[in-house]
mmCIF file of C-alpha atoms and ligand atoms in Angstrom:
data_model
loop_
_atom_site.group_PDB
_atom_site.id
_atom_site.type_symbol
_atom_site.label_atom_id
_atom_site.label_comp_id
_atom_site.label_asym_id
_atom_site.label_seq_id
_atom_site.Cartn_x
_atom_site.Cartn_y
_atom_site.Cartn_z
ATOM 1 C CA MET A 1 12.684 -22.931 11.604
ATOM 2 C CA PHE A 2 13.643 -25.239 8.737
ATOM 3 C CA ALA A 3 10.993 -27.864 9.541
ATOM 4 C CA GLU A 4 9.049 -27.088 6.370
ATOM 5 C CA GLN A 5 11.930 -28.148 4.168
ATOM 6 C CA THR A 6 11.599 -31.728 5.370
ATOM 7 C CA THR A 7 7.778 -31.845 5.441
ATOM 8 C CA PRO A 8 6.505 -34.098 2.641
ATOM 9 C CA ASN A 9 4.336 -32.384 0.003
ATOM 10 C CA ILE A 10 5.785 -28.962 0.801
ATOM 11 C CA ARG A 11 7.776 -28.026 -2.274
ATOM 12 C CA HIS A 12 10.339 -25.319 -2.870
ATOM 13 C CA ASP A 13 11.291 -26.238 -6.436
ATOM 14 C CA TRP A 14 8.480 -24.898 -8.614
ATOM 15 C CA THR A 15 9.359 -24.086 -12.214
ATOM 16 C CA LYS A 16 7.773 -21.314 -14.268
ATOM 17 C CA GLU A 17 6.311 -23.900 -16.696
ATOM 18 C CA GLU A 18 4.632 -25.888 -13.908
ATOM 19 C CA THR A 19 3.243 -22.723 -12.339
ATOM 20 C CA LEU A 20 1.836 -21.592 -15.688
ATOM 21 C CA ILE A 21 0.239 -25.025 -16.226
ATOM 22 C CA LEU A 22 -1.373 -24.671 -12.787
ATOM 23 C CA LEU A 23 -2.678 -21.164 -13.552
ATOM 24 C CA GLN A 24 -4.085 -22.358 -16.890
ATOM 25 C CA LYS A 25 -5.864 -25.480 -15.609
ATOM 26 C CA PRO A 26 -9.589 -25.771 -16.331
ATOM 27 C CA PHE A 27 -11.149 -23.588 -13.607
ATOM 28 C CA ASN A 28 -13.126 -26.426 -12.015
ATOM 29 C CA ASP A 29 -10.032 -28.635 -11.757
ATOM 30 C CA LEU A 30 -8.026 -25.797 -10.209
ATOM 31 C CA VAL A 31 -10.785 -25.042 -7.672
ATOM 32 C CA TYR A 32 -11.091 -28.746 -6.806
ATOM 33 C CA THR A 33 -7.350 -29.182 -6.162
ATOM 34 C CA ALA A 34 -7.110 -25.947 -4.177
ATOM 35 C CA GLN A 35 -10.062 -26.932 -2.005
ATOM 36 C CA GLN A 36 -8.538 -30.379 -1.359
ATOM 37 C CA VAL A 37 -5.199 -28.849 -0.316
ATOM 38 C CA HIS A 38 -7.032 -26.316 1.828
ATOM 39 C CA ARG A 39 -9.012 -29.013 3.662
ATOM 40 C CA GLN A 40 -5.876 -31.096 4.253
ATOM 41 C CA ASN A 41 -4.250 -28.186 6.061
ATOM 42 C CA PHE A 42 -6.937 -25.914 7.530
ATOM 43 C CA ASP A 43 -10.466 -25.812 8.825
ATOM 44 C CA PRO A 44 -12.216 -24.668 5.609
ATOM 45 C CA ASN A 45 -14.805 -22.671 7.561
ATOM 46 C CA LYS A 46 -12.480 -20.437 9.544
ATOM 47 C CA VAL A 47 -10.938 -17.057 8.739
ATOM 48 C CA GLN A 48 -8.223 -15.029 10.475
ATOM 49 C CA LEU A 49 -9.004 -11.311 10.918
ATOM 50 C CA SER A 50 -6.259 -8.642 10.873
ATOM 51 C CA THR A 51 -6.928 -4.939 11.363
ATOM 52 C CA LEU A 52 -4.666 -2.340 9.750
ATOM 53 C CA MET A 53 -3.659 1.039 11.103
ATOM 54 C CA ASN A 54 -1.618 3.639 9.245
ATOM 55 C CA ILE A 55 0.764 4.950 11.909
ATOM 56 C CA LYS A 56 2.668 7.250 9.521
ATOM 57 C CA THR A 57 0.810 8.507 6.478
ATOM 58 C CA GLY A 58 2.185 9.779 3.165
ATOM 59 C CA GLY A 59 5.312 11.626 2.053
ATOM 60 C CA CYS A 60 7.168 8.389 1.190
ATOM 61 C CA PRO A 61 10.382 8.864 -0.843
ATOM 62 C CA GLU A 62 9.820 5.625 -2.820
ATOM 63 C CA ASP A 63 8.076 5.741 -6.214
ATOM 64 C CA CYS A 64 5.910 2.562 -6.115
ATOM 65 C CA ALA A 65 3.559 3.192 -9.055
ATOM 66 C CA TYR A 66 0.505 1.833 -7.227
ATOM 67 C CA CYS A 67 0.901 3.753 -4.002
ATOM 68 C CA PRO A 68 -1.157 6.777 -2.911
ATOM 69 C CA GLN A 69 1.443 7.522 -0.203
ATOM 70 C CA SER A 70 4.403 8.104 -2.515
ATOM 71 C CA ALA A 71 5.642 11.713 -2.471
ATOM 72 C CA HIS A 72 6.238 11.353 -6.241
ATOM 73 C CA TYR A 73 2.519 11.550 -7.081
ATOM 74 C CA LYS A 74 -0.287 14.031 -6.391
ATOM 75 C CA THR A 75 -2.984 11.854 -4.867
ATOM 76 C CA GLY A 76 -4.402 14.176 -2.231
ATOM 77 C CA VAL A 77 -2.805 12.142 0.606
ATOM 78 C CA GLU A 78 -1.029 14.635 2.872
ATOM 79 C CA ALA A 79 2.171 13.658 4.700
ATOM 80 C CA GLU A 80 1.606 13.323 8.440
ATOM 81 C CA LYS A 81 3.849 12.745 11.442
ATOM 82 C CA LEU A 82 4.042 9.413 13.269
ATOM 83 C CA THR A 83 0.862 8.877 15.275
ATOM 84 C CA THR A 84 0.829 8.696 19.094
ATOM 85 C CA ILE A 85 0.917 5.574 21.249
ATOM 86 C CA GLU A 86 -2.450 6.613 22.755
ATOM 87 C CA GLU A 87 -4.033 6.541 19.305
ATOM 88 C CA VAL A 88 -2.493 3.113 18.609
ATOM 89 C CA ILE A 89 -3.832 1.714 21.904
ATOM 90 C CA SER A 90 -7.276 3.145 21.265
ATOM 91 C CA GLN A 91 -7.503 1.715 17.715
ATOM 92 C CA ALA A 92 -6.077 -1.655 18.814
ATOM 93 C CA GLU A 93 -8.686 -1.874 21.591
ATOM 94 C CA THR A 94 -11.463 -1.197 19.105
ATOM 95 C CA ALA A 95 -10.038 -3.787 16.688
ATOM 96 C CA LYS A 96 -9.883 -6.397 19.448
ATOM 97 C CA ASN A 97 -13.427 -5.653 20.622
ATOM 98 C CA LYS A 98 -14.685 -6.053 17.058
ATOM 99 C CA GLY A 99 -13.028 -9.480 16.783
ATOM 100 C CA ALA A 100 -9.612 -8.974 15.131
ATOM 101 C CA THR A 101 -6.809 -11.256 16.343
ATOM 102 C CA ARG A 102 -3.927 -9.359 14.748
ATOM 103 C CA PHE A 103 -3.142 -5.634 14.637
ATOM 104 C CA CYS A 104 -0.943 -4.483 11.742
ATOM 105 C CA MET A 105 0.727 -1.081 11.871
ATOM 106 C CA GLY A 106 2.023 0.428 8.621
ATOM 107 C CA ALA A 107 4.341 3.371 7.991
ATOM 108 C CA ALA A 108 5.102 5.091 4.683
ATOM 109 C CA TRP A 109 8.866 4.838 5.075
ATOM 110 C CA ARG A 110 11.660 3.556 2.843
ATOM 111 C CA GLN A 111 13.492 2.325 5.956
ATOM 112 C CA PRO A 112 12.946 3.393 9.586
ATOM 113 C CA LYS A 113 15.669 5.435 11.283
ATOM 114 C CA GLN A 114 16.822 4.375 14.752
ATOM 115 C CA ARG A 115 14.748 7.134 16.359
ATOM 116 C CA ASP A 116 11.675 5.965 14.388
ATOM 117 C CA LEU A 117 12.176 2.442 15.663
ATOM 118 C CA GLU A 118 12.454 3.689 19.215
ATOM 119 C CA MET A 119 9.023 5.314 18.843
ATOM 120 C CA VAL A 120 7.461 2.215 17.267
ATOM 121 C CA ILE A 121 8.799 -0.361 19.766
ATOM 122 C CA PRO A 122 6.597 0.863 22.666
ATOM 123 C CA MET A 123 3.605 0.649 20.300
ATOM 124 C CA VAL A 124 4.393 -3.012 19.581
ATOM 125 C CA LYS A 125 4.792 -3.727 23.285
ATOM 126 C CA ALA A 126 1.487 -2.027 24.141
ATOM 127 C CA VAL A 127 -0.460 -3.941 21.462
ATOM 128 C CA LYS A 128 1.157 -7.226 22.468
ATOM 129 C CA LYS A 129 0.108 -6.600 26.080
ATOM 130 C CA MET A 130 -3.505 -6.474 24.876
ATOM 131 C CA GLU A 131 -3.144 -10.084 23.733
ATOM 132 C CA LEU A 132 -3.334 -9.222 20.083
ATOM 133 C CA GLU A 133 -0.815 -10.572 17.586
ATOM 134 C CA THR A 134 1.418 -7.752 16.369
ATOM 135 C CA CYS A 135 2.458 -6.965 12.802
ATOM 136 C CA LEU A 136 4.482 -4.090 11.364
ATOM 137 C CA THR A 137 5.260 -2.874 7.859
ATOM 138 C CA LEU A 138 7.858 -0.088 7.904
ATOM 139 C CA GLY A 139 9.872 -0.668 4.704
ATOM 140 C CA MET A 140 13.406 -2.091 4.587
ATOM 141 C CA LEU A 141 15.079 -3.365 7.754
ATOM 142 C CA SER A 142 18.674 -4.209 8.673
ATOM 143 C CA LEU A 143 19.251 -7.469 10.560
ATOM 144 C CA GLU A 144 19.966 -5.426 13.684
ATOM 145 C CA GLN A 145 16.623 -3.586 13.362
ATOM 146 C CA ALA A 146 14.775 -6.875 12.826
ATOM 147 C CA LYS A 147 16.389 -8.286 15.976
ATOM 148 C CA GLN A 148 15.328 -5.227 17.967
ATOM 149 C CA LEU A 149 11.747 -5.681 16.779
ATOM 150 C CA LYS A 150 11.802 -9.376 17.633
ATOM 151 C CA ALA A 151 13.022 -8.521 21.139
ATOM 152 C CA SER A 152 10.110 -6.086 21.528
ATOM 153 C CA GLY A 153 7.618 -8.918 20.935
ATOM 154 C CA LEU A 154 6.843 -8.440 17.247
ATOM 155 C CA ASP A 155 5.052 -11.483 15.792
ATOM 156 C CA TYR A 156 4.871 -10.657 12.033
ATOM 157 C CA TYR A 157 6.601 -8.311 9.604
ATOM 158 C CA ASN A 158 4.938 -7.479 6.283
ATOM 159 C CA HIS A 159 7.206 -6.794 3.323
ATOM 160 C CA ASN A 160 5.814 -7.577 -0.122
ATOM 161 C CA ILE A 161 7.698 -8.622 -3.248
ATOM 162 C CA ASP A 162 4.645 -7.243 -5.091
ATOM 163 C CA THR A 163 5.203 -8.894 -8.504
ATOM 164 C CA SER A 164 7.685 -10.942 -10.571
ATOM 165 C CA PRO A 165 11.401 -10.080 -10.543
ATOM 166 C CA GLU A 166 11.067 -9.156 -14.256
ATOM 167 C CA TYR A 167 8.120 -6.754 -13.848
ATOM 168 C CA TYR A 168 9.354 -5.125 -10.627
ATOM 169 C CA SER A 169 11.449 -2.418 -12.325
ATOM 170 C CA LYS A 170 8.362 -1.293 -14.327
ATOM 171 C CA ILE A 171 6.618 -0.549 -11.021
ATOM 172 C CA ILE A 172 9.368 0.774 -8.732
ATOM 173 C CA SER A 173 12.659 2.459 -9.624
ATOM 174 C CA THR A 174 13.857 3.617 -6.188
ATOM 175 C CA ARG A 175 14.796 0.135 -4.935
ATOM 176 C CA ASP A 176 15.323 -3.297 -6.453
ATOM 177 C CA TYR A 177 13.960 -6.800 -5.940
ATOM 178 C CA GLU A 178 17.159 -7.982 -4.236
ATOM 179 C CA GLU A 179 16.775 -5.317 -1.533
ATOM 180 C CA ARG A 180 13.279 -6.624 -0.863
ATOM 181 C CA LEU A 181 14.592 -10.198 -0.543
ATOM 182 C CA THR A 182 17.414 -9.063 1.762
ATOM 183 C CA THR A 183 14.955 -7.498 4.224
ATOM 184 C CA LEU A 184 12.858 -10.669 4.128
ATOM 185 C CA LYS A 185 15.982 -12.682 5.031
ATOM 186 C CA HIS A 186 16.679 -10.348 7.948
ATOM 187 C CA VAL A 187 13.117 -10.762 9.210
ATOM 188 C CA ARG A 188 13.316 -14.551 8.899
ATOM 189 C CA ASN A 189 16.745 -14.746 10.533
ATOM 190 C CA ALA A 190 15.548 -12.617 13.444
ATOM 191 C CA GLY A 191 12.838 -15.229 14.090
ATOM 192 C CA ILE A 192 9.860 -13.023 13.134
ATOM 193 C CA ASN A 193 7.009 -14.577 11.118
ATOM 194 C CA VAL A 194 7.111 -13.427 7.502
ATOM 195 C CA CYS A 195 4.102 -11.787 5.843
ATOM 196 C CA CYS A 196 4.892 -11.427 2.148
ATOM 197 C CA GLY A 197 2.752 -11.216 -0.965
ATOM 198 C CA GLY A 198 1.926 -8.747 -3.682
ATOM 199 C CA ILE A 199 -0.520 -7.095 -6.022
ATOM 200 C CA VAL A 200 -2.499 -8.488 -8.938
ATOM 201 C CA GLY A 201 -3.806 -6.147 -11.630
ATOM 202 C CA MET A 202 -0.856 -3.842 -12.317
ATOM 203 C CA GLY A 203 -0.748 -4.734 -16.030
ATOM 204 C CA GLU A 204 1.449 -7.788 -15.450
ATOM 205 C CA THR A 205 1.274 -10.854 -17.702
ATOM 206 C CA GLN A 206 0.337 -14.361 -16.607
ATOM 207 C CA LYS A 207 4.075 -15.198 -16.803
ATOM 208 C CA ASP A 208 4.723 -12.409 -14.291
ATOM 209 C CA ARG A 209 2.039 -13.831 -12.017
ATOM 210 C CA ALA A 210 3.741 -17.232 -12.256
ATOM 211 C CA GLY A 211 7.124 -15.614 -11.480
ATOM 212 C CA PHE A 212 5.622 -13.828 -8.487
ATOM 213 C CA LEU A 213 4.062 -17.024 -7.083
ATOM 214 C CA LEU A 214 7.140 -19.162 -7.554
ATOM 215 C CA THR A 215 9.401 -16.566 -5.932
ATOM 216 C CA LEU A 216 7.241 -16.911 -2.809
ATOM 217 C CA ALA A 217 6.839 -20.701 -3.030
ATOM 218 C CA ASN A 218 10.553 -21.339 -3.644
ATOM 219 C CA MET A 219 11.689 -19.412 -0.569
ATOM 220 C CA PRO A 220 13.502 -21.803 1.860
ATOM 221 C CA ASN A 221 10.528 -21.343 4.208
ATOM 222 C CA HIS A 222 7.156 -20.238 2.924
ATOM 223 C CA PRO A 223 5.903 -16.945 4.353
ATOM 224 C CA GLU A 224 3.499 -17.735 7.191
ATOM 225 C CA SER A 225 1.148 -15.104 5.765
ATOM 226 C CA VAL A 226 0.688 -14.295 2.054
ATOM 227 C CA PRO A 227 -1.348 -11.153 1.319
ATOM 228 C CA ILE A 228 -2.748 -11.107 -2.216
ATOM 229 C CA ASN A 229 -3.928 -7.591 -3.044
ATOM 230 C CA MET A 230 -6.054 -6.610 -6.030
ATOM 231 C CA LEU A 231 -4.745 -3.220 -7.196
ATOM 232 C CA VAL A 232 -6.765 -0.360 -5.707
ATOM 233 C CA LYS A 233 -6.553 2.273 -8.419
ATOM 234 C CA VAL A 234 -5.856 5.680 -6.945
ATOM 235 C CA GLU A 235 -6.169 8.903 -8.943
ATOM 236 C CA GLY A 236 -2.802 10.582 -9.380
ATOM 237 C CA THR A 237 -0.769 7.335 -9.356
ATOM 238 C CA PRO A 238 0.699 6.076 -12.656
ATOM 239 C CA LEU A 239 -1.465 2.937 -12.439
ATOM 240 C CA ASP A 240 -4.717 4.864 -12.140
ATOM 241 C CA ASP A 241 -5.978 3.873 -15.597
ATOM 242 C CA THR A 242 -4.768 0.251 -15.639
ATOM 243 C CA LYS A 243 -7.186 -2.215 -17.244
ATOM 244 C CA GLU A 244 -9.542 -3.993 -14.827
ATOM 245 C CA THR A 245 -8.472 -7.486 -13.775
ATOM 246 C CA ASP A 246 -10.817 -10.351 -14.543
ATOM 247 C CA PRO A 247 -12.019 -11.646 -11.136
ATOM 248 C CA ILE A 248 -11.637 -15.227 -12.438
ATOM 249 C CA GLU A 249 -7.926 -14.553 -13.039
ATOM 250 C CA PHE A 250 -7.652 -13.184 -9.498
ATOM 251 C CA ILE A 251 -9.291 -16.322 -8.055
ATOM 252 C CA ARG A 252 -6.806 -18.427 -10.033
ATOM 253 C CA ILE A 253 -3.924 -16.666 -8.202
ATOM 254 C CA ILE A 254 -5.524 -17.362 -4.812
ATOM 255 C CA ALA A 255 -6.018 -21.030 -5.772
ATOM 256 C CA ALA A 256 -2.444 -21.404 -7.056
ATOM 257 C CA ALA A 257 -1.063 -19.715 -3.923
ATOM 258 C CA ARG A 258 -3.005 -22.191 -1.772
ATOM 259 C CA ILE A 259 -1.696 -25.176 -3.762
ATOM 260 C CA MET A 260 1.912 -23.939 -3.836
ATOM 261 C CA MET A 261 2.024 -22.840 -0.171
ATOM 262 C CA PRO A 262 -0.294 -25.369 1.530
ATOM 263 C CA LYS A 263 0.338 -24.343 5.127
ATOM 264 C CA SER A 264 0.462 -20.556 4.711
ATOM 265 C CA TYR A 265 -2.388 -18.240 5.555
ATOM 266 C CA ILE A 266 -3.472 -16.721 2.229
ATOM 267 C CA ARG A 267 -4.904 -13.260 2.847
ATOM 268 C CA LEU A 268 -7.528 -11.841 0.539
ATOM 269 C CA SER A 269 -6.192 -8.302 0.979
ATOM 270 C CA ALA A 270 -6.746 -4.883 -0.618
ATOM 271 C CA GLY A 271 -9.381 -4.566 -3.315
ATOM 272 C CA ARG A 272 -12.303 -6.308 -1.596
ATOM 273 C CA ASN A 273 -14.339 -3.125 -1.746
ATOM 274 C CA ASN A 274 -14.538 -3.566 -5.519
ATOM 275 C CA MET A 275 -15.254 -7.320 -5.396
ATOM 276 C CA SER A 276 -18.645 -8.958 -5.506
ATOM 277 C CA ASP A 277 -19.712 -11.251 -2.672
ATOM 278 C CA GLU A 278 -19.494 -14.123 -5.156
ATOM 279 C CA THR A 279 -15.865 -13.335 -6.049
ATOM 280 C CA GLN A 280 -14.965 -13.216 -2.367
ATOM 281 C CA ALA A 281 -16.838 -16.487 -1.766
ATOM 282 C CA LEU A 282 -14.796 -18.160 -4.520
ATOM 283 C CA CYS A 283 -11.598 -16.808 -2.941
ATOM 284 C CA TYR A 284 -12.597 -18.422 0.381
ATOM 285 C CA LEU A 285 -13.475 -21.628 -1.469
ATOM 286 C CA THR A 286 -10.084 -21.778 -3.189
ATOM 287 C CA GLY A 287 -8.100 -21.269 0.003
ATOM 288 C CA ALA A 288 -8.120 -17.660 1.221
ATOM 289 C CA ASN A 289 -8.336 -17.848 5.016
ATOM 290 C CA SER A 290 -7.428 -14.374 6.209
ATOM 291 C CA ILE A 291 -8.681 -10.833 5.488
ATOM 292 C CA PHE A 292 -8.083 -7.236 6.469
ATOM 293 C CA TYR A 293 -11.009 -6.428 8.719
ATOM 294 C CA GLY A 294 -11.799 -2.758 9.314
ATOM 295 C CA GLU A 295 -13.351 0.061 7.352
ATOM 296 C CA LYS A 296 -10.015 1.446 6.210
ATOM 297 C CA LEU A 297 -6.881 -0.132 4.797
ATOM 298 C CA LEU A 298 -4.073 2.467 4.957
ATOM 299 C CA THR A 299 -5.529 5.384 2.990
ATOM 300 C CA THR A 300 -8.326 3.693 1.007
ATOM 301 C CA ASN A 301 -11.604 2.091 1.983
ATOM 302 C CA ASN A 302 -12.286 -1.530 2.890
ATOM 303 C CA PRO A 303 -15.752 -3.090 3.315
ATOM 304 C CA GLN A 304 -17.823 -2.042 6.358
ATOM 305 C CA LEU A 305 -17.613 -4.444 9.325
ATOM 306 C CA THR A 306 -21.343 -5.147 9.097
ATOM 307 C CA GLU A 307 -20.958 -6.111 5.423
ATOM 308 C CA ASP A 308 -18.077 -8.494 6.202
ATOM 309 C CA ARG A 309 -19.890 -10.064 9.153
ATOM 310 C CA LEU A 310 -22.963 -10.606 7.009
ATOM 311 C CA LEU A 311 -21.011 -12.213 4.175
ATOM 312 C CA LEU A 312 -19.114 -14.509 6.580
ATOM 313 C CA LYS A 313 -22.423 -15.484 8.196
ATOM 314 C CA ARG A 314 -24.013 -16.222 4.811
ATOM 315 C CA LEU A 315 -21.018 -18.455 4.027
ATOM 316 C CA GLY A 316 -20.967 -20.111 7.471
ATOM 317 C CA ILE A 317 -17.365 -18.987 8.010
ATOM 318 C CA GLN A 318 -16.310 -18.321 11.612
ATOM 319 C CA PRO A 319 -13.576 -15.825 12.562
ATOM 320 C CA ASN A 320 -10.602 -17.299 14.466
ATOM 321 C CA LYS A 321 -10.859 -16.496 18.183
ATOM 322 C CA ASN A 322 -8.345 -14.485 20.207
HETATM 323 N N1 LIG B 1 6.253 1.302 3.073
HETATM 324 C C1 LIG B 1 6.181 -0.047 3.402
HETATM 325 C C2 LIG B 1 6.489 -0.973 2.259
HETATM 326 O O1 LIG B 1 6.386 -0.588 1.115
HETATM 327 O O2 LIG B 1 6.841 -2.131 2.540
HETATM 328 C C3 LIG B 1 4.878 -0.469 4.044
HETATM 329 C C4 LIG B 1 3.558 -0.008 3.528
HETATM 330 S S1 LIG B 1 3.119 -0.461 1.873
HETATM 331 C C5 LIG B 1 1.709 0.578 1.634
HETATM 332 C C6 LIG B 1 2.520 -2.122 2.012
HETATM 333 C C7 LIG B 1 1.995 -2.798 0.770
HETATM 334 O O3 LIG B 1 0.691 -2.324 0.468
HETATM 335 C C8 LIG B 1 2.738 -2.631 -0.532
HETATM 336 O O4 LIG B 1 3.868 -3.451 -0.618
HETATM 337 C C9 LIG B 1 1.695 -3.045 -1.555
HETATM 338 O O5 LIG B 1 1.771 -4.431 -1.818
HETATM 339 C C10 LIG B 1 0.372 -2.712 -0.855
HETATM 340 N N2 LIG B 1 -0.308 -1.602 -1.546
HETATM 341 C C11 LIG B 1 0.022 -0.293 -1.507
HETATM 342 N N3 LIG B 1 -0.798 0.431 -2.287
HETATM 343 C C12 LIG B 1 -1.672 -0.429 -2.845
HETATM 344 C C13 LIG B 1 -2.746 -0.292 -3.773
HETATM 345 N N4 LIG B 1 -3.081 0.888 -4.286
HETATM 346 N N5 LIG B 1 -3.436 -1.398 -4.120
HETATM 347 C C14 LIG B 1 -3.108 -2.608 -3.607
HETATM 348 N N6 LIG B 1 -2.097 -2.798 -2.750
HETATM 349 C C15 LIG B 1 -1.370 -1.730 -2.369
HETATM 350 C C1 LIG B 2 -0.665 -5.561 2.221
HETATM 351 O O1 LIG B 2 -0.245 -6.499 1.512
HETATM 352 N N1 LIG B 2 -1.726 -4.826 1.955
HETATM 353 C C2 LIG B 2 -1.930 -3.803 2.954
HETATM 354 C C3 LIG B 2 -0.831 -4.151 3.992
HETATM 355 N N2 LIG B 2 -0.091 -5.202 3.349
HETATM 356 C C4 LIG B 2 -0.019 -3.131 4.611
HETATM 357 C C5 LIG B 2 -1.954 -2.419 2.439
HETATM 358 C C6 LIG B 2 -2.956 -2.170 1.346
HETATM 359 C C7 LIG B 2 -2.924 -0.728 1.000
HETATM 360 C C8 LIG B 2 -3.959 -0.341 0.007
HETATM 361 C C9 LIG B 2 -3.867 1.090 -0.378
HETATM 362 C C10 LIG B 2 -4.108 2.054 0.758
HETATM 363 O O2 LIG B 2 -5.102 1.930 1.519
HETATM 364 O O3 LIG B 2 -3.348 3.040 0.850
HETATM 365 FE FE1 LIG B 3 6.341 4.004 0.247
HETATM 366 FE FE2 LIG B 3 5.486 1.543 0.866
HETATM 367 FE FE3 LIG B 3 3.965 3.227 -0.627
HETATM 368 FE FE4 LIG B 3 6.168 2.185 -1.698
HETATM 369 S S1 LIG B 3 4.351 1.037 -1.003
HETATM 370 S S2 LIG B 3 5.534 4.355 -1.821
HETATM 371 S S3 LIG B 3 7.506 2.106 0.077
HETATM 372 S S4 LIG B 3 4.535 3.505 1.485
#
């Protein structure tokens, strides 16, 4: 579990200044370094495919300013009950048949109650039995809850830090950064792989982006999976009219994440529906090697499967096999 700490070239001591210097490098130099690091650690022509399913939609008590599922905002997303295990099995089967290797189930909760967990555990077991990797994102977890999920066969838990410690309180007031880090510790200590990243394009500064990246890179063990989302602007949320992010700036974050966390899977996550093929190609070039694959994310749209397959084919990138 602590092997990374002794692996040469894997650092956990990034400073804000160094991270800013990296983010501000001439673009070609940054791309070159990121591609070198990528090739030293991964097959550059492979991508991991994860499919998302929203198992509990809307009505969330948290006030995350980006989120269409928060009960604080009128976004048109109606609160629903937890889905059924039959529906999970059916969607997981489809995802597997279409080529996904991981099935990620998300719930709009602050923290699951014991009875919620008891409903979710059979879902994890059923998906695992289908020889898919399992991932959950349910909000905060106690150590005891994380251990229960580990015992049920859970492979990954997604819990994002979203942005820098300094910018966090501008985005969410119903919980703090420390609570996020505590859940991540519980997940790690329970022996579950950590999936942790955040969102670019919420009005944060480059310093915030550096703070976000170094919080991830200075964790005692790097998250195995790092989702980098481009904000999907949803009408009714406070971030609806945020200024567009320059795609070049987004690619810089992907490249810096690859350099700072050489062995992690960097997932080009939400926001691909608004990205050109060329932007996505540059993300793959600079080290992104995982995507959400499926027509829907949680409540918003993702590219069509045919579109993704075509782009991967044009780039000569092969999906990882089950
Ligand atoms: N409720 C759980 C939680 O917050 O951890 C799990 C689900 S939550 C929707 C998972 C992540 O999706 C968030 O942490 C955020 O990074 C991302 N996300 C949510 N809405 C988004 C949006 N509009 N654009 C981009 N990413 C978003
Ligand atoms: C993550 O980092 N991105 C995913 C997943 N983890 C759960 C969610 C993206 C949600 C985008 C907005 C929506 O569809 O509601
Ligand atoms: Fe709730 Fe998660 Fe959305 Fe925040 S991001 S409002 S915790 S569903």
